[in-house]
PDB file of C-alpha atoms in Angstrom:
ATOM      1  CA  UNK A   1     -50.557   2.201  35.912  1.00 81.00           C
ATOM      2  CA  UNK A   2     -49.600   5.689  34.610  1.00 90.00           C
ATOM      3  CA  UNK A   3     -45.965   7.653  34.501  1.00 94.00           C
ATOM      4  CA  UNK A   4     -46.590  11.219  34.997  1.00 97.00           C
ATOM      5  CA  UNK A   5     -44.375  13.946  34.106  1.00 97.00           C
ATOM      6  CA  UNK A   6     -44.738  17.478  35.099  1.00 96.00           C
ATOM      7  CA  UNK A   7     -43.804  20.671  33.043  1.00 96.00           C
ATOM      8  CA  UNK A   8     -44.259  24.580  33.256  1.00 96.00           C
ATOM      9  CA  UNK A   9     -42.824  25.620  36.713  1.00 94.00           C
ATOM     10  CA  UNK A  10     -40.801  28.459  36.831  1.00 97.00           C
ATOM     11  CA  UNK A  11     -40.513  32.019  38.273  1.00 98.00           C
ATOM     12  CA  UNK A  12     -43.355  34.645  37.763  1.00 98.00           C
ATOM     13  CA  UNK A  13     -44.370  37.657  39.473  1.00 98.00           C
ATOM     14  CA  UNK A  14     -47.342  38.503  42.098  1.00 98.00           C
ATOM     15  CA  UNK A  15     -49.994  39.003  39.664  1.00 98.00           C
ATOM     16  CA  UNK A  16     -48.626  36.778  36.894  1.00 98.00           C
ATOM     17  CA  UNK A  17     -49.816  33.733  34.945  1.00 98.00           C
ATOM     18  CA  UNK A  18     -48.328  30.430  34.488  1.00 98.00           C
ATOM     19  CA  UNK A  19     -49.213  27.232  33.097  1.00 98.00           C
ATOM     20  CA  UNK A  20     -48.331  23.492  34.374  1.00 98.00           C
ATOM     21  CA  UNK A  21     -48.238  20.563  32.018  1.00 98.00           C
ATOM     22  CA  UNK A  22     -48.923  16.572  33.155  1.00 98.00           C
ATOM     23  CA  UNK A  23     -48.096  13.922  30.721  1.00 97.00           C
ATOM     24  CA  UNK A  24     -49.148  10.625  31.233  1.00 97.00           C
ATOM     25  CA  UNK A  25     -47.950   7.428  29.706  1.00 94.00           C
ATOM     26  CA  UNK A  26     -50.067   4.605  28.722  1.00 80.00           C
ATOM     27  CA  UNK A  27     -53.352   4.335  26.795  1.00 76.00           C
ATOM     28  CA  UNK A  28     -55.936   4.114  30.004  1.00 89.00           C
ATOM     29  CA  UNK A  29     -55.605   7.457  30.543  1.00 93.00           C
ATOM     30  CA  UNK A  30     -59.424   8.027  30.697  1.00 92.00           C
ATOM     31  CA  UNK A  31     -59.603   5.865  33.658  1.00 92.00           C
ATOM     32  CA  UNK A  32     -58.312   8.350  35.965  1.00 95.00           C
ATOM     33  CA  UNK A  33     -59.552  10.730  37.642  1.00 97.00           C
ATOM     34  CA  UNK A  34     -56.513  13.480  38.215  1.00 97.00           C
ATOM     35  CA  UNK A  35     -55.437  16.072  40.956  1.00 98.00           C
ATOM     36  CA  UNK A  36     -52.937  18.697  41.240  1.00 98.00           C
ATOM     37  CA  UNK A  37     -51.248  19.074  44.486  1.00 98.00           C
ATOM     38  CA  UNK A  38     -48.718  21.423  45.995  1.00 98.00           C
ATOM     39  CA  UNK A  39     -46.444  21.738  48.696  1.00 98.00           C
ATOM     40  CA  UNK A  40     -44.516  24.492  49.791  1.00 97.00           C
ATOM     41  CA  UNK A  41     -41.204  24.399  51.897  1.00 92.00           C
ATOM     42  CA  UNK A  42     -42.370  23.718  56.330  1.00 95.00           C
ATOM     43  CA  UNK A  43     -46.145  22.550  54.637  1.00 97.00           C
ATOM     44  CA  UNK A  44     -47.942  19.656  54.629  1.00 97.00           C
ATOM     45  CA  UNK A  45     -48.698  18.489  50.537  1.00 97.00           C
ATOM     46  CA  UNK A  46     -52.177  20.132  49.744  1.00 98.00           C
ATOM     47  CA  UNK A  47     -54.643  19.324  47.232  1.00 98.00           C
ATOM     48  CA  UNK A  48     -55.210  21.886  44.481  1.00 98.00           C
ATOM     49  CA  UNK A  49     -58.156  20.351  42.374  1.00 98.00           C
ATOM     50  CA  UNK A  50     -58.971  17.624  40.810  1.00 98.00           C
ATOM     51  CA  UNK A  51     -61.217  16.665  37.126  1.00 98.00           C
ATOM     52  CA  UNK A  52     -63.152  13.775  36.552  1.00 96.00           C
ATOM     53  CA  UNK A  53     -62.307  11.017  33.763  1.00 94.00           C
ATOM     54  CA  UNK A  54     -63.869  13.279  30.944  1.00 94.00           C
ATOM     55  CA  UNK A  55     -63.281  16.425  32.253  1.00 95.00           C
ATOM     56  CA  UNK A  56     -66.642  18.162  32.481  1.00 95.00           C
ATOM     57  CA  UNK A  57     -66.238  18.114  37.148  1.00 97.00           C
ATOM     58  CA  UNK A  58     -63.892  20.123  38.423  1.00 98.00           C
ATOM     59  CA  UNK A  59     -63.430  20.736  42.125  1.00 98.00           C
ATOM     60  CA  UNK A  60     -60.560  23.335  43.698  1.00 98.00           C
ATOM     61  CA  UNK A  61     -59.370  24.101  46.966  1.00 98.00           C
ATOM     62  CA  UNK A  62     -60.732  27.511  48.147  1.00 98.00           C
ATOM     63  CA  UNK A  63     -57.386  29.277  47.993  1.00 97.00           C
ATOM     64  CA  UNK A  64     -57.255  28.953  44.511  1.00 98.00           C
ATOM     65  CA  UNK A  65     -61.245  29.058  43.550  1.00 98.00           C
ATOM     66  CA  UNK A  66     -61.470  31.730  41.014  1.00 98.00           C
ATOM     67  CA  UNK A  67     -57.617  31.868  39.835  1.00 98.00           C
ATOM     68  CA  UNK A  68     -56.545  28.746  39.051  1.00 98.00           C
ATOM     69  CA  UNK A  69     -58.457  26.146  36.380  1.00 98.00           C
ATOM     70  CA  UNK A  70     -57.447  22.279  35.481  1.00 98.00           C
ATOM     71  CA  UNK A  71     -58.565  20.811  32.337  1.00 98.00           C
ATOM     72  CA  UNK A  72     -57.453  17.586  30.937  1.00 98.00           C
ATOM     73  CA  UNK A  73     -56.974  16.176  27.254  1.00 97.00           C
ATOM     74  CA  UNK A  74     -57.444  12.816  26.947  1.00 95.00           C
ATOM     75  CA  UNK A  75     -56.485  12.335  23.205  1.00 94.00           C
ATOM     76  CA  UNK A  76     -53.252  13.891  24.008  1.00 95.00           C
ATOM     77  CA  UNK A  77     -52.434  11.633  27.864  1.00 96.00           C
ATOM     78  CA  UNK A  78     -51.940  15.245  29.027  1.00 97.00           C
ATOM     79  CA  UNK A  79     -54.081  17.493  32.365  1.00 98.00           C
ATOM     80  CA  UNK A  80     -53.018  21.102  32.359  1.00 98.00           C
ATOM     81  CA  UNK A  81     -53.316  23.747  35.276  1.00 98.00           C
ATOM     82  CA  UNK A  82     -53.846  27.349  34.216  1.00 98.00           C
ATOM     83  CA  UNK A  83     -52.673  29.677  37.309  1.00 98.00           C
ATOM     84  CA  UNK A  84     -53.730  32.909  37.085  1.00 98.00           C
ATOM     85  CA  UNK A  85     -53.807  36.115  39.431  1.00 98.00           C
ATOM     86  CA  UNK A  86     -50.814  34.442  41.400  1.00 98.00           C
ATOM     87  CA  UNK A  87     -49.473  35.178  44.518  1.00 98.00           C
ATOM     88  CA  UNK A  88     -45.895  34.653  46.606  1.00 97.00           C
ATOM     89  CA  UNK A  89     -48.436  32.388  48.570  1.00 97.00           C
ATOM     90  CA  UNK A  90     -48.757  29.894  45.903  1.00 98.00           C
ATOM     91  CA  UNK A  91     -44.949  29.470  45.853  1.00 98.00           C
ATOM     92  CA  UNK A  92     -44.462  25.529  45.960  1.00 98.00           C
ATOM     93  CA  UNK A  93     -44.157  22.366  44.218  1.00 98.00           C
ATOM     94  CA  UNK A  94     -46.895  21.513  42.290  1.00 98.00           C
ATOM     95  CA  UNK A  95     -47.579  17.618  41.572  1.00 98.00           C
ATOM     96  CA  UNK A  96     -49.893  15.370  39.498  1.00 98.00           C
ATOM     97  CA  UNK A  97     -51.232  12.601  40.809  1.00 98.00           C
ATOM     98  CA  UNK A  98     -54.086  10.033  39.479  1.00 97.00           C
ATOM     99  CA  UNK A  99     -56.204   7.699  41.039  1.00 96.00           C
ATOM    100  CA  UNK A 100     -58.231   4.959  39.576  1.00 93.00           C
ATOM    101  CA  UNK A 101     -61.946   5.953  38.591  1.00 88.00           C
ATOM    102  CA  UNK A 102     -64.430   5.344  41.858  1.00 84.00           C
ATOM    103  CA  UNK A 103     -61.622   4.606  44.511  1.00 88.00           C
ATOM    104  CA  UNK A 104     -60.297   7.319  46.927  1.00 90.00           C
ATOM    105  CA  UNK A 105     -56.511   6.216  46.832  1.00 95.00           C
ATOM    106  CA  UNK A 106     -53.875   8.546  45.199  1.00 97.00           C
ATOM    107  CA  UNK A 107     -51.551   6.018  43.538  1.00 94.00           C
ATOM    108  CA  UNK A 108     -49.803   7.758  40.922  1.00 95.00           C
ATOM    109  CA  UNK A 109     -47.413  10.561  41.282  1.00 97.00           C
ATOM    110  CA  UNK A 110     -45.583  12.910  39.144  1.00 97.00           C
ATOM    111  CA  UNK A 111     -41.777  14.472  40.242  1.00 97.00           C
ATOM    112  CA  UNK A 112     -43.111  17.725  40.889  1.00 97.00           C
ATOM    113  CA  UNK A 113     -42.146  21.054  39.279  1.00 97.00           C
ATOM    114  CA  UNK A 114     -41.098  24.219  41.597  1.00 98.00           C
ATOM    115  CA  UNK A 115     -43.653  26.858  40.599  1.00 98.00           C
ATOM    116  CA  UNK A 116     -41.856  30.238  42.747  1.00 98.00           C
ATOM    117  CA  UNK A 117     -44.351  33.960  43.070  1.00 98.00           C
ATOM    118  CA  UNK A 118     -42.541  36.361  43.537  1.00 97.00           C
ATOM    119  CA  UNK A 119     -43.785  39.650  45.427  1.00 94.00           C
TER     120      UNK A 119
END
């Protein structure tokens, strides 16, 4: 099992760049495959992207294909989210979450951290 904890949120305008943080605790860090999710206020929570145990797949949600990139370092327990080009649409809570190597199941979560676009 892994404690995740998420960092970066904050306020930036249309256009703007921001950067999210995930630390995880533990040394099997490598064994999980990570995702960022996001949910914004009425929404169902929607997967961002997710990167493979050594970080060299990436996968993203077509609303953020192009803009947004996740990259992980596993020396330092941490997978970062780079936003770029945002938009008042991406205006949510965004959320770690990592899930054992091979299996489908979600099973770790971070708290969240408000990430708000402003137009």
């Amino acid at each position: 099992q892994v404690q995740l904890v998420e960092s970066g949120g904050g306020l930036v305008q249309a256009g703007g760049s921001l950067s999210l943080s995930c630390a995880a605790s533990g040394r099997t860090f490598s064994r999980y495959t990570m995702g960022w999710f996001r949910q914004a206020p009425g929404k169902e929570r929607e997967l961002v992207g997710t990167i493979n145990w050594n970080g060299d797949t990436t996968n993203y949600a077509d609303p953020v294909k192009g803009r947004f990139t996740i990259s992980r370092d596993n020396a330092k327990n941490t997978v970062y989210l780079q936003m770029n080009s945002l938009k008042p649409e991406d205006t949510a809570v965004y959320y770690c979450a990592a899930r054992v190597r091979s299996t489908l199941r979600w099973t770790n979560w971070g708290q969240g951290t408000q990430v708000t676009v402003s137009s």
